[in-house]
Amino acid sequence: MIIYLVFLFILLALMVGAAIFSIIQKDLLYAVIGTGVISLILSVLFFLLQAPDVALTEAAIGVALTTIIFIITIRNTVRFEDEHDRKEAGESKKFINN
Amino acid sequence: MDQVKFDISLIEYGFFISAILVIMIGLYGAMVKKSLIKIVIGLSILESGVNLLLITIAYVQGGTAPIFSPGLLKDMPLTVENIKALGAGMVDPVPQALVLTAIVIGFGVTAVALALVIRLYRHHHTLVIDEIKNLKW
């Protein structure tokens, strides 16, 4: 009983922490991975709230497809939130392919 | 089926508080940030928080998943009273169906927004919204 309670509160705290991380992160690729973590934890929470169909849909669309289209957008545009960070990081962290 | 019973008065407050926190964080990101991709990320986080809030409202204490199967009516006759008695022990299926639709629509909205972001970047060569001033594409 108490172990389920602790497990649930750890999941909720991880979700809020991932949301804060993906907002304050300057590197947009890491921020997108943070949104993927939010969707993954949200899928587990939907299953524990007796909604298994919503959990399956969230796991497929939220974790996989949304992350993929965000990564495609970052490949086509810039990786960092403001362009000054990109100039400081140099060529090694550059993520543009053309 | 042995169902794990939670102390819902404590757990459900935790779900509500964290869902509202996630909504607030997403709203902050969509309103304050300057990068266009960060705004779309904030909208995506806000949508996740709203989905969690709706599913938490639909939950009833000790309920099962709202799926009928023939094994639930063991040897009872298939009458209206028996089906109503089974449905009383289930969570509310209507917000779950709405959230299932909202997840798919949210994915479509995110895809269209990111396509607009790519078009804006190809025209303006920047993603900072302070530097995108003209109305003409």
CSV table of C-alpha atoms in Angstrom, one decimal:
chain,number,residue,atom,x,y,z
A,1,MET,CA,0.0,0.0,0.0
A,2,ILE,CA,2.6,2.6,1.1
A,3,ILE,CA,4.9,1.4,-1.6
A,4,TYR,CA,2.3,2.2,-4.3
A,5,LEU,CA,1.8,5.6,-2.8
A,6,VAL,CA,5.6,6.4,-2.9
A,7,PHE,CA,5.8,5.0,-6.4
A,8,LEU,CA,3.0,7.3,-7.6
A,9,PHE,CA,4.5,10.4,-6.0
A,10,ILE,CA,7.9,9.6,-7.5
A,11,LEU,CA,6.2,9.4,-11.0
A,12,LEU,CA,4.3,12.7,-10.5
A,13,ALA,CA,7.5,14.5,-9.3
A,14,LEU,CA,9.5,13.1,-12.3
A,15,MET,CA,6.8,14.4,-14.7
A,16,VAL,CA,6.8,17.9,-13.2
A,17,GLY,CA,10.6,17.9,-13.1
A,18,ALA,CA,10.8,16.8,-16.8
A,19,ALA,CA,8.4,19.7,-17.7
A,20,ILE,CA,10.5,22.2,-15.9
A,21,PHE,CA,13.7,20.8,-17.5
A,22,SER,CA,12.3,21.0,-21.0
A,23,ILE,CA,11.2,24.6,-20.5
A,24,ILE,CA,14.4,25.9,-19.1
A,25,GLN,CA,16.8,23.9,-21.3
A,26,LYS,CA,18.5,26.0,-24.0
A,27,ASP,CA,19.4,23.0,-26.2
A,28,LEU,CA,16.2,22.3,-28.1
A,29,LEU,CA,17.1,18.6,-28.7
A,30,TYR,CA,17.3,17.9,-25.0
A,31,ALA,CA,14.1,19.8,-24.4
A,32,VAL,CA,12.3,17.6,-27.0
A,33,ILE,CA,13.6,14.5,-25.2
A,34,GLY,CA,12.2,16.0,-22.0
A,35,THR,CA,8.7,16.2,-23.6
A,36,GLY,CA,9.2,12.5,-24.6
A,37,VAL,CA,9.8,11.7,-20.9
A,38,ILE,CA,6.7,13.6,-19.9
A,39,SER,CA,4.6,11.5,-22.4
A,40,LEU,CA,6.2,8.3,-21.2
A,41,ILE,CA,5.3,8.9,-17.5
A,42,LEU,CA,1.9,10.2,-18.6
A,43,SER,CA,1.3,6.8,-20.3
A,44,VAL,CA,2.0,4.9,-17.1
A,45,LEU,CA,-0.3,7.3,-15.1
A,46,PHE,CA,-3.1,6.8,-17.6
A,47,PHE,CA,-2.8,3.0,-17.1
A,48,LEU,CA,-2.9,3.4,-13.4
A,49,LEU,CA,-6.0,5.6,-13.7
A,50,GLN,CA,-7.8,2.7,-15.4
A,51,ALA,CA,-7.6,4.1,-19.0
A,52,PRO,CA,-5.6,1.5,-20.9
A,53,ASP,CA,-6.7,2.6,-24.4
A,54,VAL,CA,-5.6,6.2,-23.7
A,55,ALA,CA,-2.3,4.9,-22.4
A,56,LEU,CA,-1.6,2.9,-25.6
A,57,THR,CA,-2.4,5.9,-27.8
A,58,GLU,CA,-0.3,8.3,-25.7
A,59,ALA,CA,2.6,5.8,-25.8
A,60,ALA,CA,2.5,5.6,-29.5
A,61,ILE,CA,1.7,9.2,-30.5
A,62,GLY,CA,3.2,11.2,-27.6
A,63,VAL,CA,6.5,9.3,-27.2
A,64,ALA,CA,7.3,8.3,-30.8
A,65,LEU,CA,5.6,10.5,-33.4
A,66,THR,CA,5.7,13.9,-31.6
A,67,THR,CA,9.4,13.4,-30.8
A,68,ILE,CA,10.1,12.4,-34.4
A,69,ILE,CA,8.4,15.5,-35.9
A,70,PHE,CA,10.2,17.8,-33.4
A,71,ILE,CA,13.6,16.3,-34.3
A,72,ILE,CA,12.8,16.7,-38.1
A,73,THR,CA,12.0,20.4,-37.4
A,74,ILE,CA,15.2,20.9,-35.4
A,75,ARG,CA,17.2,19.3,-38.3
A,76,ASN,CA,15.7,21.7,-40.7
A,77,THR,CA,16.1,24.8,-38.5
A,78,VAL,CA,18.5,25.5,-35.6
A,79,ARG,CA,19.3,23.4,-32.6
A,80,PHE,CA,19.7,26.1,-30.0
A,81,GLU,CA,17.2,28.4,-28.5
A,82,ASP,CA,19.1,31.6,-29.3
A,83,GLU,CA,21.7,31.9,-32.0
A,84,HIS,CA,24.4,33.2,-29.6
A,85,ASP,CA,24.6,29.8,-28.0
A,86,ARG,CA,25.1,28.1,-31.3
A,87,LYS,CA,28.0,30.3,-32.2
A,88,GLU,CA,29.7,29.7,-28.8
A,89,ALA,CA,29.2,25.9,-29.1
A,90,GLY,CA,31.1,25.8,-32.4
A,91,GLU,CA,31.0,23.3,-35.2
A,92,SER,CA,31.1,20.1,-33.0
A,93,LYS,CA,27.6,20.6,-31.6
A,94,LYS,CA,26.1,21.8,-34.8
A,95,PHE,CA,23.1,19.8,-35.9
A,96,ILE,CA,22.3,21.3,-39.3
A,97,ASN,CA,22.9,18.8,-42.1
A,98,ASN,CA,23.1,21.2,-45.0
B,1,MET,CA,-9.5,-10.1,-10.1
B,2,ASP,CA,-7.5,-8.7,-7.2
B,3,GLN,CA,-7.6,-4.9,-7.6
B,4,VAL,CA,-5.1,-2.7,-5.7
B,5,LYS,CA,-7.1,-0.1,-3.7
B,6,PHE,CA,-5.5,3.3,-3.3
B,7,ASP,CA,-6.1,5.8,-0.6
B,8,ILE,CA,-7.7,8.1,-3.1
B,9,SER,CA,-8.1,11.1,-0.9
B,10,LEU,CA,-4.4,11.6,-0.8
B,11,ILE,CA,-3.4,10.3,-4.3
B,12,GLU,CA,-6.1,12.2,-6.2
B,13,TYR,CA,-5.0,15.5,-4.7
B,14,GLY,CA,-1.5,14.7,-5.9
B,15,PHE,CA,-2.7,14.0,-9.4
B,16,PHE,CA,-4.7,17.2,-9.5
B,17,ILE,CA,-1.9,19.3,-8.2
B,18,SER,CA,0.7,17.9,-10.6
B,19,ALA,CA,-1.6,18.2,-13.6
B,20,ILE,CA,-2.2,21.9,-12.8
B,21,LEU,CA,1.5,22.4,-12.2
B,22,VAL,CA,2.2,20.9,-15.7
B,23,ILE,CA,-0.4,23.2,-17.2
B,24,MET,CA,1.1,26.2,-15.6
B,25,ILE,CA,4.6,25.3,-16.7
B,26,GLY,CA,3.4,24.8,-20.3
B,27,LEU,CA,1.6,28.1,-20.3
B,28,TYR,CA,4.7,29.9,-19.0
B,29,GLY,CA,6.8,28.3,-21.8
B,30,ALA,CA,4.3,29.3,-24.4
B,31,MET,CA,4.0,32.9,-23.2
B,32,VAL,CA,7.5,33.9,-22.1
B,33,LYS,CA,9.9,32.1,-24.5
B,34,LYS,CA,11.2,33.7,-27.6
B,35,SER,CA,12.1,30.7,-29.7
B,36,LEU,CA,9.3,29.4,-32.0
B,37,ILE,CA,10.1,25.8,-31.3
B,38,LYS,CA,10.1,26.4,-27.6
B,39,ILE,CA,6.6,27.9,-27.9
B,40,VAL,CA,5.4,24.7,-29.7
B,41,ILE,CA,7.0,22.6,-26.9
B,42,GLY,CA,5.2,24.7,-24.3
B,43,LEU,CA,1.9,24.1,-26.1
B,44,SER,CA,2.6,20.4,-26.2
B,45,ILE,CA,3.3,20.3,-22.4
B,46,LEU,CA,0.1,22.2,-21.8
B,47,GLU,CA,-1.9,19.7,-23.8
B,48,SER,CA,-0.4,16.8,-21.8
B,49,GLY,CA,-1.4,18.5,-18.5
B,50,VAL,CA,-5.0,19.0,-19.7
B,51,ASN,CA,-5.2,15.4,-20.7
B,52,LEU,CA,-4.0,14.2,-17.3
B,53,LEU,CA,-6.5,16.5,-15.6
B,54,LEU,CA,-9.5,15.2,-17.6
B,55,ILE,CA,-8.5,11.5,-17.0
B,56,THR,CA,-8.1,12.3,-13.2
B,57,ILE,CA,-11.6,13.8,-13.1
B,58,ALA,CA,-13.0,10.6,-14.8
B,59,TYR,CA,-11.5,8.3,-12.1
B,60,VAL,CA,-13.7,6.8,-9.4
B,61,GLN,CA,-12.3,5.1,-6.3
B,62,GLY,CA,-11.8,1.4,-6.8
B,63,GLY,CA,-13.2,1.4,-10.3
B,64,THR,CA,-12.2,-0.9,-13.1
B,65,ALA,CA,-11.4,-0.1,-16.7
B,66,PRO,CA,-14.6,0.7,-18.7
B,67,ILE,CA,-14.5,-2.4,-20.9
B,68,PHE,CA,-17.3,-5.0,-21.1
B,69,SER,CA,-16.4,-8.6,-21.6
B,70,PRO,CA,-18.5,-11.7,-21.3
B,71,GLY,CA,-16.5,-13.0,-18.4
B,72,LEU,CA,-17.7,-10.1,-16.2
B,73,LEU,CA,-21.3,-11.4,-16.4
B,74,LYS,CA,-20.4,-14.8,-14.9
B,75,ASP,CA,-23.6,-16.7,-14.9
B,76,MET,CA,-26.0,-13.8,-14.4
B,77,PRO,CA,-28.6,-13.3,-17.1
B,78,LEU,CA,-28.1,-10.4,-19.5
B,79,THR,CA,-30.6,-8.0,-18.1
B,80,VAL,CA,-30.6,-4.2,-17.8
B,81,GLU,CA,-30.2,-4.3,-14.0
B,82,ASN,CA,-27.1,-6.6,-14.2
B,83,ILE,CA,-25.4,-4.4,-16.8
B,84,LYS,CA,-26.2,-1.2,-14.7
B,85,ALA,CA,-24.7,-2.9,-11.6
B,86,LEU,CA,-21.6,-3.8,-13.6
B,87,GLY,CA,-21.3,-0.2,-15.0
B,88,ALA,CA,-21.5,1.3,-11.5
B,89,GLY,CA,-18.1,-0.2,-10.6
B,90,MET,CA,-16.3,1.2,-13.6
B,91,VAL,CA,-14.6,4.6,-14.2
B,92,ASP,CA,-16.3,7.2,-16.4
B,93,PRO,CA,-15.7,6.3,-20.1
B,94,VAL,CA,-16.8,9.6,-21.6
B,95,PRO,CA,-13.7,11.8,-20.7
B,96,GLN,CA,-11.5,8.9,-21.7
B,97,ALA,CA,-13.0,8.8,-25.2
B,98,LEU,CA,-12.7,12.6,-25.4
B,99,VAL,CA,-9.0,12.5,-24.3
B,100,LEU,CA,-8.3,9.8,-26.9
B,101,THR,CA,-9.6,12.1,-29.6
B,102,ALA,CA,-7.8,15.1,-28.1
B,103,ILE,CA,-4.4,13.3,-28.2
B,104,VAL,CA,-4.7,12.6,-31.9
B,105,ILE,CA,-5.9,16.1,-32.7
B,106,GLY,CA,-3.1,17.6,-30.6
B,107,PHE,CA,-0.6,15.6,-32.7
B,108,GLY,CA,-2.1,17.1,-35.8
B,109,VAL,CA,-2.0,20.6,-34.4
B,110,THR,CA,1.7,20.2,-33.4
B,111,ALA,CA,2.5,18.9,-36.9
B,112,VAL,CA,0.9,21.9,-38.6
B,113,ALA,CA,2.6,24.4,-36.2
B,114,LEU,CA,6.0,22.8,-36.8
B,115,ALA,CA,5.4,23.0,-40.6
B,116,LEU,CA,4.7,26.7,-40.2
B,117,VAL,CA,7.9,27.1,-38.1
B,118,ILE,CA,9.9,25.5,-40.9
B,119,ARG,CA,8.4,27.8,-43.5
B,120,LEU,CA,9.1,30.9,-41.3
B,121,TYR,CA,12.7,29.7,-40.8
B,122,ARG,CA,13.3,29.3,-44.6
B,123,HIS,CA,12.0,32.8,-45.2
B,124,HIS,CA,13.5,34.7,-42.3
B,125,HIS,CA,16.6,32.6,-41.3
B,126,THR,CA,15.8,33.0,-37.6
B,127,LEU,CA,13.5,31.6,-35.1
B,128,VAL,CA,13.5,34.5,-32.6
B,129,ILE,CA,10.0,36.1,-32.7
B,130,ASP,CA,11.4,39.6,-32.0
B,131,GLU,CA,13.1,39.6,-35.4
B,132,ILE,CA,10.2,38.4,-37.4
B,133,LYS,CA,8.3,41.6,-37.9
B,134,ASN,CA,6.9,41.9,-41.4
B,135,LEU,CA,3.5,40.6,-42.3
B,136,LYS,CA,4.4,39.4,-45.8
B,137,TRP,CA,5.8,35.9,-46.3
